[in-house]
Coordinates of C-alpha atoms in Angstrom, one line a residue:
M1 CA 91.8 -42.2 30.1
R2 CA 90.4 -44.7 27.1
Y3 CA 87.1 -45.9 27.1
S4 CA 87.8 -48.7 24.5
L5 CA 90.0 -51.8 24.6
F6 CA 90.6 -51.4 20.6
N7 CA 92.8 -48.1 19.7
E8 CA 91.3 -49.0 15.9
Q9 CA 88.3 -47.8 14.4
P10 CA 85.4 -49.4 13.1
I11 CA 85.4 -50.6 9.4
W12 CA 81.8 -50.0 7.8
Y13 CA 80.8 -51.7 5.2
L14 CA 77.6 -49.6 3.0
D15 CA 75.1 -51.3 0.7
V16 CA 77.0 -54.6 1.3
F17 CA 74.8 -57.3 -0.7
A18 CA 73.7 -60.7 1.4
E19 CA 72.4 -63.7 0.0
S20 CA 70.8 -66.0 3.1
I21 CA 72.2 -69.4 3.1
V22 CA 71.8 -72.8 5.0
E23 CA 74.7 -73.5 6.9
R24 CA 75.0 -76.5 8.9
G25 CA 71.4 -76.8 9.2
R26 CA 70.9 -73.2 10.4
V27 CA 70.0 -70.1 7.6
R28 CA 72.8 -67.2 7.6
L29 CA 73.8 -64.6 5.6
R30 CA 77.1 -64.2 3.7
P31 CA 78.2 -61.5 1.2
L32 CA 77.7 -61.7 -2.1
D33 CA 81.0 -62.5 -4.3
G34 CA 82.7 -59.4 -5.7
Q35 CA 82.2 -56.6 -3.3
R36 CA 84.6 -54.9 -0.7
A37 CA 83.4 -57.1 2.0
D38 CA 85.1 -60.6 2.5
S39 CA 82.5 -63.2 1.2
T40 CA 84.0 -65.9 3.4
L41 CA 82.3 -63.4 6.2
R42 CA 79.1 -64.6 8.0
I43 CA 76.9 -61.5 8.9
E44 CA 75.0 -61.7 12.3
C45 CA 71.7 -60.7 12.6
S46 CA 68.6 -61.4 14.0
R47 CA 67.5 -65.3 13.7
K48 CA 63.6 -64.2 13.6
L49 CA 64.3 -62.2 10.2
R50 CA 66.4 -64.6 8.4
Q51 CA 64.1 -67.3 8.6
K52 CA 61.4 -65.2 7.9
Y53 CA 62.3 -65.6 4.3
G54 CA 63.9 -68.1 1.8
V55 CA 66.3 -69.3 1.7
G56 CA 68.5 -67.6 -1.1
T57 CA 66.7 -63.9 -1.0
V58 CA 69.2 -61.1 -1.5
F59 CA 69.3 -58.1 1.4
K60 CA 71.2 -54.9 1.1
L61 CA 72.7 -54.2 4.3
D62 CA 75.1 -52.3 5.9
V63 CA 77.5 -54.0 8.4
R64 CA 80.7 -53.5 10.5
L65 CA 83.5 -55.4 10.5
V66 CA 84.2 -56.5 13.9
R67 CA 87.2 -58.7 15.1
P68 CA 87.3 -60.0 18.2
H69 CA 90.3 -61.6 20.4
N70 CA 91.2 -65.0 18.9
K71 CA 88.4 -65.7 17.5
K72 CA 87.3 -65.5 13.5
P73 CA 86.2 -61.8 12.6
Y74 CA 82.4 -61.4 11.2
L75 CA 79.8 -58.6 10.6
I76 CA 77.0 -57.5 12.0
C77 CA 74.3 -55.4 11.2
R78 CA 73.7 -52.0 11.6
N79 CA 69.2 -52.2 12.1
R80 CA 69.3 -55.4 13.7
K81 CA 65.7 -55.3 14.3
E82 CA 64.5 -55.8 10.3
L83 CA 66.2 -56.6 6.8
T84 CA 65.8 -54.8 3.6
R85 CA 65.6 -56.4 0.8
A86 CA 67.3 -55.6 -2.2
L87 CA 65.0 -54.0 -5.2
E88 CA 68.6 -54.8 -7.6
Y89 CA 67.8 -58.4 -6.9
F90 CA 63.5 -57.8 -7.4
E91 CA 62.8 -61.0 -10.0
R92 CA 65.5 -63.1 -8.3
N93 CA 63.7 -62.2 -4.5
K94 CA 60.2 -62.8 -6.2
R95 CA 61.1 -66.3 -7.2
V96 CA 62.8 -67.5 -3.8
Q97 CA 59.6 -65.8 -1.7
I98 CA 56.8 -67.5 -4.1
E99 CA 58.8 -71.1 -3.4
H100 CA 59.1 -70.6 -0.3
L101 CA 55.2 -69.6 0.5
I102 CA 54.7 -72.8 -1.3
G103 CA 56.8 -75.2 0.9
T104 CA 55.5 -73.6 3.6
Q105 CA 51.9 -73.9 2.6
L106 CA 52.5 -77.2 1.5
S107 CA 54.1 -78.2 5.0
L108 CA 51.0 -77.4 6.4
F109 CA 48.9 -80.4 5.2

């Protein structure tokens, strides 16, 4: 008896660097160029977590490829309740976070 509708093994990509970008007015995650994971695919994770950090922040994720029938494939985070900022991009992330904090404090006035 088969319990799965899919007869292929899941494809995992470990330690993928993903950048937060704005696409159609929403913050999204996309893999950076030059990795095994296709940089045109979107990464699904919590909206709250994506908006918590500034646009341009780089994260280090473990993702799985999902290929729904008759739809565009996408990637899904292994741990959808937590995003880990990439230490390899520490200086870049620090600059983005400072800009994000200044922007949110200015919007309060």
